[in-house]
Amino acid sequence: MKVAVVGTGYVGLVTGVVLAHLGNDVVCVDKDPAKVEKLRNGIPPIYEPGIEEMLKKTIEDGFFQITDSISDAVETAEVVFIAVGTPPGPDGTPDLTAVRAVAKGIGQSIRKPTVVVNKSTVPVGSGELVEKLIIEAGADPALVNVVSNPEFLREGSAIHDTLNPDRIVIGAKNQAAAQKLVELYSTLNATTVITDLESAELIKYASNSFLALKISFINAVSRICELSGGNVEDVAKGMGLDKRIGSQFLQAGLGWGGSCFPKDVLGTVTVAESLGYDFALLKEVIAINDDQTLNFVRRLDARLGGLAGKRIGIMGLAFKPNTDDIRDAKSLIIIEEILKAGGSVTAHDPIATELVRAIFPTVDYRESIYEVSHEADALVMVTEWNEYRHLDLQRLAKAMKTPILFDGRRCYKK
Ligand code: UGA
């Protein structure tokens, strides 16, 4: 099938490359000339395991192309994906500027029946808005079908998740448009939920909010464990074995960050508010998450008898392993708190160092955890990179001023 994907971030690029890998003719579009140039040479502008190999192969086989022109891509495509960012605005409401601009560009270019698929995470009602904008931009309404097809991939395992989805959700106004996507995904062996536009949009927000709620719940339980002497890992295990609860996303620790949960939970709260519903439960989910990180710093402070003049080594900067994404990463809050309290920071991350350096230029970035540990008053595990699970702890202890490791991700047995 001829497919266009507008936006080459984590979602757009992975979608485009995987659809090309499945044998579709894919043209990806990005307005950033630097990204286009990189992609043309087979270099992904993001870090994601496996993407580079798959990109190079699909370019070589002639299934993947890149352009900066929406009209070139849209004119030939049967299905056009919108996969641009929807960052939170000042009050937390998702900012649809990029989605609006792309809808306009698509509307100016449609010349034949086209299914426009919204993959960006958008508030309920956005499908209708996109259709309206496309038609206002000049497209013949008879040629346009807008479909919602939310994305459930996780950064760090995005290719695997896209090829092996738990479910595919398609929200459409008519059966023919939905069937076009069913056909596109027919080689993936996944349960498909076909519903209306609004429900599909809500499934995405509700899913991310529910997962974040699960993590905040176990983190709240971890606080009772701290106070009572219970072990949250055993509690999570005992809970998770109940199939109605399930064991995933019950890993207590520093809390959730990243480019999706913080934005989508807040987005759900603000969208609910705009519809006249006070989603107080989700506000508390956010509050628990925020306090979880600050409580961690308070405990570090208490253990060290104050942070002023102390040297703290940070293990991991990305918001989670296997990604270079630092959006809403816990490392940023922890570094800020330590610096504010008069401490100094050394830090290591396998790939995200440069992005954090731009925010905290005074931090001392090192090539390995062994270097970070040198003369440190404490080490703090923030991102559970696999390589941090097999460190020589004796060697670290020897290098440190005091051998204290605060494990924010429960990688080590106490
Ligand atoms: C999340 C969802 O899991 C995807 O299904 C969704 O497609 C994506 O958002 C999106 O909306 O695009 P992602 O943000 O890539 O994916 O990362 P997750 O693996 O879900 O982790 C999110 C955060 O929760 C991380 O900060 C992680 O450290 C934290 N987490 C996760 C925990 O603290 N405990 C857990 O048990 C699991």
GROMACS .gro file of C-alpha atoms and ligand atoms in nm:
model
  451
    1MET     CA    1   0.000   0.000   0.000
    2LYS     CA    2   0.117   0.358  -0.060
    3VAL     CA    3   0.160   0.527   0.276
    4ALA     CA    4   0.272   0.874   0.388
    5VAL     CA    5   0.380   0.946   0.746
    6VAL     CA    6   0.410   1.309   0.855
    7GLY     CA    7   0.650   1.353   1.148
    8THR     CA    8   0.965   1.150   1.211
    9GLY     CA    9   0.981   1.142   1.591
   10TYR     CA   10   0.971   0.820   1.793
   11VAL     CA   11   0.619   0.735   1.677
   12GLY     CA   12   0.629   0.856   1.315
   13LEU     CA   13   0.968   0.717   1.224
   14VAL     CA   14   0.907   0.378   1.384
   15THR     CA   15   0.564   0.353   1.217
   16GLY     CA   16   0.710   0.448   0.879
   17VAL     CA   17   1.008   0.216   0.898
   18VAL     CA   18   0.804  -0.080   1.023
   19LEU     CA   19   0.535  -0.032   0.755
   20ALA     CA   20   0.815  -0.017   0.495
   21HIS     CA   21   0.965  -0.333   0.647
   22LEU     CA   22   0.624  -0.499   0.601
   23GLY     CA   23   0.642  -0.424   0.227
   24ASN     CA   24   0.449  -0.098   0.193
   25ASP     CA   25   0.568   0.199  -0.014
   26VAL     CA   26   0.635   0.455   0.258
   27VAL     CA   27   0.722   0.822   0.226
   28CYS     CA   28   0.803   0.997   0.553
   29VAL     CA   29   0.777   1.374   0.579
   30ASP     CA   30   0.957   1.612   0.810
   31LYS     CA   31   0.984   1.990   0.787
   32ASP     CA   32   1.330   1.990   0.949
   33PRO     CA   33   1.589   1.981   0.664
   34ALA     CA   34   1.863   1.848   0.897
   35LYS     CA   35   1.648   1.547   0.990
   36VAL     CA   36   1.557   1.485   0.625
   37GLU     CA   37   1.923   1.490   0.526
   38LYS     CA   38   2.017   1.244   0.801
   39LEU     CA   39   1.734   1.008   0.717
   40ARG     CA   40   1.818   1.018   0.346
   41ASN     CA   41   2.159   0.881   0.447
   42GLY     CA   42   2.004   0.612   0.663
   43ILE     CA   43   2.079   0.785   0.995
   44PRO     CA   44   1.786   0.803   1.238
   45PRO     CA   45   1.763   1.137   1.425
   46ILE     CA   46   1.653   0.949   1.740
   47TYR     CA   47   1.804   0.659   1.934
   48GLU     CA   48   1.590   0.347   1.927
   49PRO     CA   49   1.727  -0.009   1.932
   50GLY     CA   50   1.710  -0.174   1.586
   51ILE     CA   51   1.581   0.129   1.396
   52GLU     CA   52   1.903   0.209   1.210
   53GLU     CA   53   1.941  -0.139   1.059
   54MET     CA   54   1.575  -0.153   0.959
   55LEU     CA   55   1.588   0.199   0.811
   56LYS     CA   56   1.899   0.124   0.603
   57LYS     CA   57   1.751  -0.203   0.474
   58THR     CA   58   1.417  -0.050   0.376
   59ILE     CA   59   1.593   0.237   0.195
   60GLU     CA   60   1.812  -0.015   0.012
   61ASP     CA   61   1.510  -0.226  -0.084
   62GLY     CA   62   1.329   0.084  -0.212
   63PHE     CA   63   1.040   0.078   0.036
   64PHE     CA   64   1.134   0.389   0.238
   65GLN     CA   65   1.169   0.746   0.116
   66ILE     CA   66   1.197   1.079   0.294
   67THR     CA   67   1.091   1.427   0.187
   68ASP     CA   68   1.025   1.771   0.334
   69SER     CA   69   0.720   1.823   0.114
   70ILE     CA   70   0.380   1.718   0.252
   71SER     CA   71   0.219   1.762  -0.088
   72ASP     CA   72   0.465   1.529  -0.265
   73ALA     CA   73   0.397   1.257  -0.008
   74VAL     CA   74   0.020   1.306   0.016
   75GLU     CA   75  -0.055   1.324  -0.357
   76THR     CA   76   0.037   0.960  -0.414
   77ALA     CA   77  -0.061   0.808  -0.079
   78GLU     CA   78  -0.375   0.607  -0.004
   79VAL     CA   79  -0.319   0.637   0.370
   80VAL     CA   80  -0.160   0.941   0.539
   81PHE     CA   81  -0.050   0.922   0.903
   82ILE     CA   82  -0.026   1.231   1.123
   83ALA     CA   83   0.246   1.157   1.380
   84VAL     CA   84   0.359   1.495   1.508
   85GLY     CA   85   0.413   1.608   1.866
   86THR     CA   86   0.137   1.732   2.095
   87PRO     CA   87   0.339   1.878   2.385
   88PRO     CA   88   0.160   2.018   2.688
   89GLY     CA   89   0.072   2.388   2.667
   90PRO     CA   90   0.123   2.623   2.966
   91ASP     CA   91  -0.185   2.488   3.153
   92GLY     CA   92  -0.124   2.125   3.055
   93THR     CA   93  -0.371   2.121   2.767
   94PRO     CA   94  -0.209   1.943   2.469
   95ASP     CA   95  -0.084   2.191   2.212
   96LEU     CA   96  -0.224   2.099   1.872
   97THR     CA   97  -0.031   2.359   1.669
   98ALA     CA   98   0.167   2.096   1.475
   99VAL     CA   99  -0.140   1.876   1.417
  100ARG     CA  100  -0.334   2.177   1.284
  101ALA     CA  101  -0.051   2.279   1.050
  102VAL     CA  102  -0.017   1.926   0.912
  103ALA     CA  103  -0.397   1.894   0.865
  104LYS     CA  104  -0.387   2.214   0.662
  105GLY     CA  105  -0.099   2.087   0.450
  106ILE     CA  106  -0.279   1.759   0.388
  107GLY     CA  107  -0.601   1.941   0.300
  108GLN     CA  108  -0.419   2.144   0.034
  109SER     CA  109  -0.276   1.831  -0.127
  110ILE     CA  110  -0.555   1.570  -0.140
  111ARG     CA  111  -0.660   1.488  -0.499
  112LYS     CA  112  -0.803   1.137  -0.457
  113PRO     CA  113  -0.975   0.930  -0.187
  114THR     CA  114  -0.743   0.936   0.115
  115VAL     CA  115  -0.763   0.793   0.464
  116VAL     CA  116  -0.600   1.036   0.707
  117VAL     CA  117  -0.492   0.857   1.022
  118ASN     CA  118  -0.431   1.042   1.344
  119LYS     CA  119  -0.155   0.868   1.539
  120SER     CA  120  -0.056   1.167   1.749
  121THR     CA  121  -0.198   1.151   2.102
  122VAL     CA  122  -0.479   1.406   2.093
  123PRO     CA  123  -0.772   1.513   2.311
  124VAL     CA  124  -1.110   1.364   2.237
  125GLY     CA  125  -1.275   1.555   1.953
  126SER     CA  126  -0.951   1.613   1.760
  127GLY     CA  127  -1.045   1.372   1.479
  128GLU     CA  128  -1.344   1.592   1.400
  129LEU     CA  129  -1.121   1.901   1.420
  130VAL     CA  130  -0.865   1.750   1.180
  131GLU     CA  131  -1.139   1.662   0.931
  132LYS     CA  132  -1.277   2.016   0.950
  133LEU     CA  133  -0.930   2.170   0.897
  134ILE     CA  134  -0.856   1.943   0.600
  135ILE     CA  135  -1.183   2.041   0.432
  136GLU     CA  136  -1.135   2.411   0.513
  137ALA     CA  137  -0.792   2.390   0.347
  138GLY     CA  138  -0.964   2.296   0.021
  139ALA     CA  139  -1.002   1.917   0.012
  140ASP     CA  140  -1.321   1.772  -0.138
  141PRO     CA  141  -1.513   1.627   0.163
  142ALA     CA  142  -1.605   1.322  -0.044
  143LEU     CA  143  -1.235   1.230  -0.072
  144VAL     CA  144  -1.146   1.257   0.299
  145ASN     CA  145  -1.185   1.003   0.578
  146VAL     CA  146  -1.024   1.075   0.914
  147VAL     CA  147  -0.942   0.776   1.133
  148SER     CA  148  -0.797   0.759   1.484
  149ASN     CA  149  -0.533   0.489   1.533
  150PRO     CA  150  -0.357   0.556   1.864
  151GLU     CA  151  -0.004   0.434   1.922
  152PHE     CA  152   0.089   0.208   2.212
  153LEU     CA  153   0.460   0.152   2.144
  154ARG     CA  154   0.712   0.214   2.424
  155GLU     CA  155   1.036   0.398   2.360
  156GLY     CA  156   1.327   0.157   2.391
  157SER     CA  157   1.126  -0.137   2.253
  158ALA     CA  158   0.935   0.052   1.985
  159ILE     CA  159   1.006  -0.180   1.692
  160HIS     CA  160   0.918  -0.493   1.884
  161ASP     CA  161   0.599  -0.328   2.016
  162THR     CA  162   0.493  -0.213   1.670
  163LEU     CA  163   0.544  -0.558   1.520
  164ASN     CA  164   0.378  -0.734   1.816
  165PRO     CA  165   0.099  -0.509   1.943
  166ASP     CA  166  -0.136  -0.627   2.220
  167ARG     CA  167  -0.414  -0.464   2.023
  168ILE     CA  168  -0.477  -0.233   1.729
  169VAL     CA  169  -0.738   0.037   1.791
  170ILE     CA  170  -0.916   0.194   1.496
  171GLY     CA  171  -1.171   0.471   1.541
  172ALA     CA  172  -1.361   0.569   1.229
  173LYS     CA  173  -1.685   0.721   1.111
  174ASN     CA  174  -1.740   0.457   0.848
  175GLN     CA  175  -1.658   0.093   0.794
  176ALA     CA  176  -1.472   0.143   0.463
  177ALA     CA  177  -1.215   0.376   0.620
  178ALA     CA  178  -1.163   0.137   0.912
  179GLN     CA  179  -1.119  -0.155   0.671
  180LYS     CA  180  -0.840   0.027   0.489
  181LEU     CA  181  -0.636   0.019   0.811
  182VAL     CA  182  -0.738  -0.340   0.887
  183GLU     CA  183  -0.591  -0.427   0.545
  184LEU     CA  184  -0.272  -0.227   0.614
  185TYR     CA  185  -0.215  -0.413   0.941
  186SER     CA  186  -0.331  -0.752   0.814
  187THR     CA  187   0.015  -0.908   0.842
  188LEU     CA  188   0.032  -0.829   1.215
  189ASN     CA  189  -0.133  -1.090   1.428
  190ALA     CA  190  -0.320  -0.860   1.668
  191THR     CA  191  -0.668  -0.826   1.813
  192THR     CA  192  -0.831  -0.528   1.647
  193VAL     CA  193  -1.082  -0.299   1.817
  194ILE     CA  194  -1.294  -0.100   1.573
  195THR     CA  195  -1.490   0.184   1.727
  196ASP     CA  196  -1.590   0.548   1.678
  197LEU     CA  197  -1.337   0.832   1.663
  198GLU     CA  198  -1.405   0.962   2.014
  199SER     CA  199  -1.371   0.622   2.184
  200ALA     CA  200  -1.041   0.550   2.005
  201GLU     CA  201  -0.902   0.885   2.118
  202LEU     CA  202  -1.013   0.815   2.475
  203ILE     CA  203  -0.864   0.463   2.476
  204LYS     CA  204  -0.517   0.613   2.437
  205TYR     CA  205  -0.552   0.868   2.718
  206ALA     CA  206  -0.728   0.622   2.948
  207SER     CA  207  -0.461   0.355   2.888
  208ASN     CA  208  -0.165   0.581   2.967
  209SER     CA  209  -0.345   0.735   3.265
  210PHE     CA  210  -0.431   0.391   3.401
  211LEU     CA  211  -0.072   0.267   3.370
  212ALA     CA  212   0.056   0.582   3.543
  213LEU     CA  213  -0.208   0.527   3.814
  214LYS     CA  214  -0.082   0.172   3.867
  215ILE     CA  215   0.274   0.299   3.920
  216SER     CA  216   0.162   0.580   4.153
  217PHE     CA  217  -0.047   0.329   4.346
  218ILE     CA  218   0.245   0.096   4.409
  219ASN     CA  219   0.463   0.395   4.496
  220ALA     CA  220   0.208   0.504   4.756
  221VAL     CA  221   0.212   0.148   4.891
  222SER     CA  222   0.594   0.167   4.900
  223ARG     CA  223   0.565   0.462   5.137
  224ILE     CA  224   0.351   0.254   5.375
  225CYS     CA  225   0.612  -0.022   5.342
  226GLU     CA  226   0.887   0.221   5.442
  227LEU     CA  227   0.687   0.326   5.746
  228SER     CA  228   0.585  -0.024   5.850
  229GLY     CA  229   0.886  -0.236   5.754
  230GLY     CA  230   0.707  -0.418   5.468
  231ASN     CA  231   0.885  -0.506   5.143
  232VAL     CA  232   0.718  -0.344   4.843
  233GLU     CA  233   0.868  -0.596   4.600
  234ASP     CA  234   0.696  -0.881   4.781
  235VAL     CA  235   0.374  -0.681   4.805
  236ALA     CA  236   0.385  -0.610   4.428
  237LYS     CA  237   0.456  -0.975   4.354
  238GLY     CA  238   0.171  -1.092   4.571
  239MET     CA  239  -0.066  -0.841   4.412
  240GLY     CA  240   0.049  -0.897   4.055
  241LEU     CA  241  -0.017  -1.271   4.062
  242ASP     CA  242  -0.388  -1.190   4.076
  243LYS     CA  243  -0.469  -1.200   3.705
  244ARG     CA  244  -0.720  -0.918   3.746
  245ILE     CA  245  -0.435  -0.694   3.865
  246GLY     CA  246  -0.139  -0.828   3.660
  247SER     CA  247   0.227  -0.794   3.748
  248GLN     CA  248   0.337  -0.528   3.497
  249PHE     CA  249   0.381  -0.160   3.590
  250LEU     CA  250   0.400  -0.238   3.961
  251GLN     CA  251   0.771  -0.157   3.983
  252ALA     CA  252   0.803   0.094   4.267
  253GLY     CA  253   1.079   0.353   4.249
  254LEU     CA  254   1.136   0.712   4.147
  255GLY     CA  255   0.805   0.727   3.960
  256TRP     CA  256   0.704   0.776   3.599
  257GLY     CA  257   0.858   1.027   3.359
  258GLY     CA  258   0.916   1.051   2.987
  259SER     CA  259   0.746   1.216   2.696
  260CYS     CA  260   0.410   1.040   2.734
  261PHE     CA  261   0.277   0.970   3.084
  262PRO     CA  262   0.335   1.318   3.232
  263LYS     CA  263   0.183   1.484   2.925
  264ASP     CA  264  -0.106   1.243   2.882
  265VAL     CA  265  -0.211   1.220   3.248
  266LEU     CA  266  -0.214   1.600   3.272
  267GLY     CA  267  -0.385   1.612   2.931
  268THR     CA  268  -0.659   1.381   3.059
  269VAL     CA  269  -0.710   1.603   3.364
  270THR     CA  270  -0.733   1.924   3.159
  271VAL     CA  271  -0.949   1.773   2.886
  272ALA     CA  272  -1.187   1.633   3.152
  273GLU     CA  273  -1.194   1.979   3.313
  274SER     CA  274  -1.280   2.145   2.983
  275LEU     CA  275  -1.570   1.902   2.951
  276GLY     CA  276  -1.689   1.987   3.303
  277TYR     CA  277  -1.551   1.687   3.496
  278ASP     CA  278  -1.304   1.717   3.782
  279PHE     CA  279  -1.081   1.407   3.750
  280ALA     CA  280  -0.954   1.441   4.110
  281LEU     CA  281  -0.821   1.082   4.114
  282LEU     CA  282  -0.572   1.160   3.837
  283LYS     CA  283  -0.463   1.483   4.005
  284GLU     CA  284  -0.363   1.271   4.304
  285VAL     CA  285  -0.182   1.025   4.072
  286ILE     CA  286   0.032   1.321   3.958
  287ALA     CA  287   0.086   1.447   4.313
  288ILE     CA  288   0.203   1.104   4.434
  289ASN     CA  289   0.443   1.083   4.139
  290ASP     CA  290   0.591   1.428   4.202
  291ASP     CA  291   0.637   1.363   4.572
  292GLN     CA  292   0.796   1.022   4.513
  293THR     CA  293   1.102   1.186   4.354
  294LEU     CA  294   1.126   1.463   4.612
  295ASN     CA  295   1.093   1.210   4.895
  296PHE     CA  296   1.388   1.021   4.745
  297VAL     CA  297   1.600   1.338   4.761
  298ARG     CA  298   1.479   1.406   5.117
  299ARG     CA  299   1.594   1.057   5.220
  300LEU     CA  300   1.930   1.108   5.049
  301ASP     CA  301   1.966   1.438   5.232
  302ALA     CA  302   1.876   1.277   5.565
  303ARG     CA  303   2.117   0.986   5.515
  304LEU     CA  304   2.407   1.217   5.430
  305GLY     CA  305   2.325   1.472   5.699
  306GLY     CA  306   2.260   1.744   5.440
  307LEU     CA  307   2.361   1.777   5.076
  308ALA     CA  308   2.566   2.097   5.100
  309GLY     CA  309   2.926   2.028   4.999
  310LYS     CA  310   2.847   1.665   4.914
  311ARG     CA  311   2.947   1.504   4.585
  312ILE     CA  312   2.669   1.288   4.439
  313GLY     CA  313   2.722   1.052   4.145
  314ILE     CA  314   2.419   1.009   3.919
  315MET     CA  315   2.379   0.676   3.740
  316GLY     CA  316   2.167   0.729   3.429
  317LEU     CA  317   2.010   1.043   3.285
  318ALA     CA  318   1.758   0.923   3.021
  319PHE     CA  319   1.399   0.889   3.146
  320LYS     CA  320   1.433   0.512   3.113
  321PRO     CA  321   1.686   0.266   2.966
  322ASN     CA  322   1.736   0.216   2.591
  323THR     CA  323   1.638   0.567   2.495
  324ASP     CA  324   1.812   0.903   2.466
  325ASP     CA  325   1.489   1.082   2.561
  326ILE     CA  326   1.528   1.306   2.866
  327ARG     CA  327   1.184   1.469   2.859
  328ASP     CA  328   1.047   1.472   3.215
  329ALA     CA  329   1.338   1.251   3.322
  330LYS     CA  330   1.374   1.205   3.699
  331SER     CA  331   1.746   1.282   3.667
  332LEU     CA  332   1.664   1.647   3.590
  333ILE     CA  333   1.466   1.694   3.911
  334ILE     CA  334   1.722   1.512   4.125
  335ILE     CA  335   2.017   1.710   3.982
  336GLU     CA  336   1.830   2.035   4.029
  337GLU     CA  337   1.748   1.954   4.393
  338ILE     CA  338   2.107   1.851   4.474
  339LEU     CA  339   2.253   2.166   4.314
  340LYS     CA  340   1.993   2.382   4.489
  341ALA     CA  341   2.095   2.231   4.822
  342GLY     CA  342   2.463   2.317   4.758
  343GLY     CA  343   2.584   1.971   4.652
  344SER     CA  344   2.788   1.890   4.341
  345VAL     CA  345   2.703   1.629   4.078
  346THR     CA  346   2.900   1.390   3.861
  347ALA     CA  347   2.698   1.188   3.611
  348HIS     CA  348   2.705   0.911   3.354
  349ASP     CA  349   2.463   0.791   3.088
  350PRO     CA  350   2.547   0.567   2.791
  351ILE     CA  351   2.378   0.801   2.538
  352ALA     CA  352   2.187   1.093   2.690
  353THR     CA  353   2.477   1.295   2.839
  354GLU     CA  354   2.495   1.569   2.577
  355LEU     CA  355   2.125   1.654   2.605
  356VAL     CA  356   2.155   1.698   2.982
  357ARG     CA  357   2.480   1.894   2.951
  358ALA     CA  358   2.282   2.161   2.765
  359ILE     CA  359   2.056   2.200   3.072
  360PHE     CA  360   2.315   2.154   3.350
  361PRO     CA  361   2.655   2.269   3.217
  362THR     CA  362   2.815   2.267   3.565
  363VAL     CA  363   2.764   1.894   3.617
  364ASP     CA  364   3.079   1.683   3.576
  365TYR     CA  365   2.995   1.424   3.304
  366ARG     CA  366   3.209   1.109   3.301
  367GLU     CA  367   3.268   0.812   3.071
  368SER     CA  368   3.192   0.540   3.327
  369ILE     CA  369   3.029   0.478   3.663
  370TYR     CA  370   3.371   0.393   3.806
  371GLU     CA  371   3.484   0.746   3.722
  372VAL     CA  372   3.161   0.888   3.862
  373SER     CA  373   3.212   0.701   4.189
  374HIS     CA  374   3.553   0.861   4.251
  375GLU     CA  375   3.539   1.047   4.587
  376ALA     CA  376   3.157   1.044   4.580
  377ASP     CA  377   2.960   1.075   4.902
  378ALA     CA  378   2.681   0.869   4.745
  379LEU     CA  379   2.578   0.714   4.415
  380VAL     CA  380   2.220   0.745   4.295
  381MET     CA  381   2.072   0.495   4.049
  382VAL     CA  382   1.822   0.691   3.839
  383THR     CA  383   1.800   0.494   3.512
  384GLU     CA  384   1.830   0.118   3.526
  385TRP     CA  385   2.054   0.067   3.220
  386ASN     CA  386   2.145  -0.299   3.184
  387GLU     CA  387   2.517  -0.222   3.213
  388TYR     CA  388   2.456  -0.084   3.565
  389ARG     CA  389   2.322  -0.420   3.684
  390HIS     CA  390   2.661  -0.593   3.671
  391LEU     CA  391   2.898  -0.342   3.827
  392ASP     CA  392   3.187  -0.440   4.051
  393LEU     CA  393   3.043  -0.304   4.375
  394GLN     CA  394   3.365  -0.362   4.570
  395ARG     CA  395   3.552  -0.147   4.322
  396LEU     CA  396   3.288   0.125   4.347
  397ALA     CA  397   3.292   0.116   4.726
  398LYS     CA  398   3.668   0.156   4.732
  399ALA     CA  399   3.659   0.459   4.502
  400MET     CA  400   3.388   0.638   4.699
  401LYS     CA  401   3.427   0.863   4.998
  402THR     CA  402   3.138   0.680   5.166
  403PRO     CA  403   2.999   0.362   5.005
  404ILE     CA  404   2.632   0.459   4.986
  405LEU     CA  405   2.419   0.359   4.686
  406PHE     CA  406   2.065   0.495   4.664
  407ASP     CA  407   1.888   0.262   4.422
  408GLY     CA  408   1.592   0.450   4.274
  409ARG     CA  409   1.502   0.161   4.044
  410ARG     CA  410   1.542  -0.143   4.271
  411CYS     CA  411   1.816  -0.301   4.061
  412TYR     CA  412   2.020  -0.433   4.350
  413LYS     CA  413   1.925  -0.657   4.640
  414LYS     CA  414   1.974  -0.461   4.961
  415UGA     C1  415   0.425   0.479   2.740
  415UGA     C2  416   0.330   0.357   2.725
  415UGA     O1  417   0.380   0.246   2.800
  415UGA     C3  418   0.312   0.318   2.579
  415UGA     O2  419   0.216   0.214   2.569
  415UGA     C4  420   0.264   0.442   2.501
  415UGA     O3  421   0.252   0.413   2.361
  415UGA     C5  422   0.364   0.555   2.518
  415UGA     O4  423   0.377   0.586   2.658
  415UGA     C6  424   0.312   0.675   2.441
  415UGA     O5  425   0.209   0.729   2.480
  415UGA     O6  426   0.370   0.708   2.336
  415UGA     P1  427   0.693   0.510   2.735
  415UGA     O7  428   0.665   0.647   2.787
  415UGA     O8  429   0.783   0.494   2.618
  415UGA     O9  430   0.554   0.435   2.694
  415UGA    O10  431   0.759   0.427   2.856
  415UGA     P2  432   0.713   0.320   2.964
  415UGA    O11  433   0.794   0.199   2.946
  415UGA    O12  434   0.566   0.303   2.968
  415UGA    O13  435   0.760   0.391   3.099
  415UGA     C7  436   0.703   0.515   3.142
  415UGA     C8  437   0.758   0.557   3.278
  415UGA    O14  438   0.710   0.473   3.382
  415UGA     C9  439   0.910   0.550   3.287
  415UGA    O15  440   0.954   0.665   3.355
  415UGA    C10  441   0.937   0.426   3.369
  415UGA    O16  442   1.058   0.433   3.439
  415UGA    C11  443   0.817   0.427   3.463
  415UGA     N1  444   0.778   0.295   3.519
  415UGA    C12  445   0.734   0.197   3.436
  415UGA    C13  446   0.784   0.273   3.656
  415UGA    O17  447   0.822   0.362   3.735
  415UGA     N2  448   0.742   0.153   3.706
  415UGA    C14  449   0.696   0.053   3.626
  415UGA    O18  450   0.659  -0.054   3.679
  415UGA    C15  451   0.694   0.075   3.487
   0.00000   0.00000   0.00000
